[in-house]
Coordinates of C-alpha atoms in Angstrom, one line a residue:
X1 CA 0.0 0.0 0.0
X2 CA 2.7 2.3 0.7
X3 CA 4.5 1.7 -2.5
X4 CA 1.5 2.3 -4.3
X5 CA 0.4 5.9 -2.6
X6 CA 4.9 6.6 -3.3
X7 CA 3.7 5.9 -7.0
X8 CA 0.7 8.0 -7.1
X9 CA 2.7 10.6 -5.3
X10 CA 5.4 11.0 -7.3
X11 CA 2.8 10.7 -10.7
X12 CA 1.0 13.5 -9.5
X13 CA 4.7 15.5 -9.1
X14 CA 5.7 14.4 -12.2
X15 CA 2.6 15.2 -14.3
X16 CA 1.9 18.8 -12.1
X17 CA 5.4 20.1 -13.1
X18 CA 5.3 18.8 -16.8
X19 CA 2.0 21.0 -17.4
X20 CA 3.9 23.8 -15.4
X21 CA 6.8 23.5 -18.0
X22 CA 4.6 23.9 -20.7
X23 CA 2.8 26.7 -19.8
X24 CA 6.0 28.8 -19.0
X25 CA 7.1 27.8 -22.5
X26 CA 3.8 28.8 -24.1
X27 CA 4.1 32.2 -22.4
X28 CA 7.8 32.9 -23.3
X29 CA 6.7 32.5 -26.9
X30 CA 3.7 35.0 -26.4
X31 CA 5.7 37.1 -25.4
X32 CA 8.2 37.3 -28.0
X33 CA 5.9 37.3 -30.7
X34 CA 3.7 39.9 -32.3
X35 CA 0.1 40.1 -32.5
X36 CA -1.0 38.1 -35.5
X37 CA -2.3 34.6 -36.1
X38 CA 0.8 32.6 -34.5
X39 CA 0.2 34.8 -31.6
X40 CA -3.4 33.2 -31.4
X41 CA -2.6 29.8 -31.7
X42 CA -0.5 30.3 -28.7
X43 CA -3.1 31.5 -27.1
X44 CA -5.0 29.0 -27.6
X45 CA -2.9 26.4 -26.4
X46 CA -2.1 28.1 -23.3
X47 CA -6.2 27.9 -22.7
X48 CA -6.1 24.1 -23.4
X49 CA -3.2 23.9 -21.2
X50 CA -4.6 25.9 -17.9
X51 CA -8.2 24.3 -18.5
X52 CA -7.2 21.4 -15.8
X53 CA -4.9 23.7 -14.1
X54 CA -6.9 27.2 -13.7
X55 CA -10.0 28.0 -15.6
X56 CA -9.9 31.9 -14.8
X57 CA -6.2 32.0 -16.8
X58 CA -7.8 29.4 -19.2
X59 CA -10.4 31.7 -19.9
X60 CA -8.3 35.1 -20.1
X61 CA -6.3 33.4 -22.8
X62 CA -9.2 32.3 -25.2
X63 CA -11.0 35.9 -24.5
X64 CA -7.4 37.0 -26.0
X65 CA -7.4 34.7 -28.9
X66 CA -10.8 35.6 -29.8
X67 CA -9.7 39.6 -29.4
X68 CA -7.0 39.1 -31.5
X69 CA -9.0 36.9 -34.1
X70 CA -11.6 39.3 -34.9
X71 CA -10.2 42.6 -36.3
X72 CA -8.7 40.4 -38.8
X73 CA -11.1 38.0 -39.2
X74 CA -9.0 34.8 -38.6
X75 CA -12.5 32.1 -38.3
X76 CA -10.3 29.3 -37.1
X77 CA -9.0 31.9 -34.0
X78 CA -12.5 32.8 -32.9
X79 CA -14.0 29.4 -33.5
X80 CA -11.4 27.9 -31.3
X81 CA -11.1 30.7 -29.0
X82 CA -15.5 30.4 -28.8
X83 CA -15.1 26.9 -28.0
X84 CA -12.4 26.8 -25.3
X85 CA -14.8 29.7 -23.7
X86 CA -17.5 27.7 -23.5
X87 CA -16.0 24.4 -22.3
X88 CA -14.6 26.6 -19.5
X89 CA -18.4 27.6 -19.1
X90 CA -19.6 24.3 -19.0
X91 CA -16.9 23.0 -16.5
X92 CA -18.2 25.6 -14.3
X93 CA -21.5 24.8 -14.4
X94 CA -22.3 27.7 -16.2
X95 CA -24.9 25.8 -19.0
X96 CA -26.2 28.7 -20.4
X97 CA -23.5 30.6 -21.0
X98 CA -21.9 27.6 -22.4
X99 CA -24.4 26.9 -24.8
X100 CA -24.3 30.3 -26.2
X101 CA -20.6 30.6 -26.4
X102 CA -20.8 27.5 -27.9
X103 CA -23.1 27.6 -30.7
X104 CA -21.1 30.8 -31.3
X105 CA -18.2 29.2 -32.1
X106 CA -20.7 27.3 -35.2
X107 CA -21.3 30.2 -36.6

């Protein structure tokens, strides 16, 4: 039994500061780039990334990709950006909302 709480233990250690790695990666890159559809996609995978970890920063990222997407009209950006909003909604409990966001993303 103990061996198998050590496992889960250091699992959870393992896993926790690979997502933490990631994220600090993500947002080195954001910050060195400029504001066009690269910038989005990163974005965007920083919102997939913080889902698990923090849905307020999960959803501040995919706002941003969806700010950035529509002056210049990238669909894929807000489409994405619509959808990671509303998963975030629906995580939360937040139906309503999260059908909205989401059907906005079909459009």
């Amino acid at each position: 039994m103990k061996r198998f709480l050590l496992l889960v233990l250091i699992l959870f250690v393992y896993f926790t500061g690979k997502s933490q790695t990631k994220t600090d990666s993500l947002r080195a890159l954001v910050s060195q780039s400029k504001e066009d559809t690269a910038q989005i996609k990163l974005f965007l995978n920083l919102s997939s990334a913080y889902r698990s970890l923090d849905a307020d920063s999960s959803l501040w990222f995919a706002r941003e990709a969806v700010r950035l997407s529509e002056p210049i009209e990238y669909k894929l950006g807000l489409q994405d950006g619509y959808n990671k909003i509303g998963l975030v909604y629906s995580q939360r409990g937040n139906y309503p909302a999260a059908l909205d966001t989401l059907l906005m993303a079909l459009r």
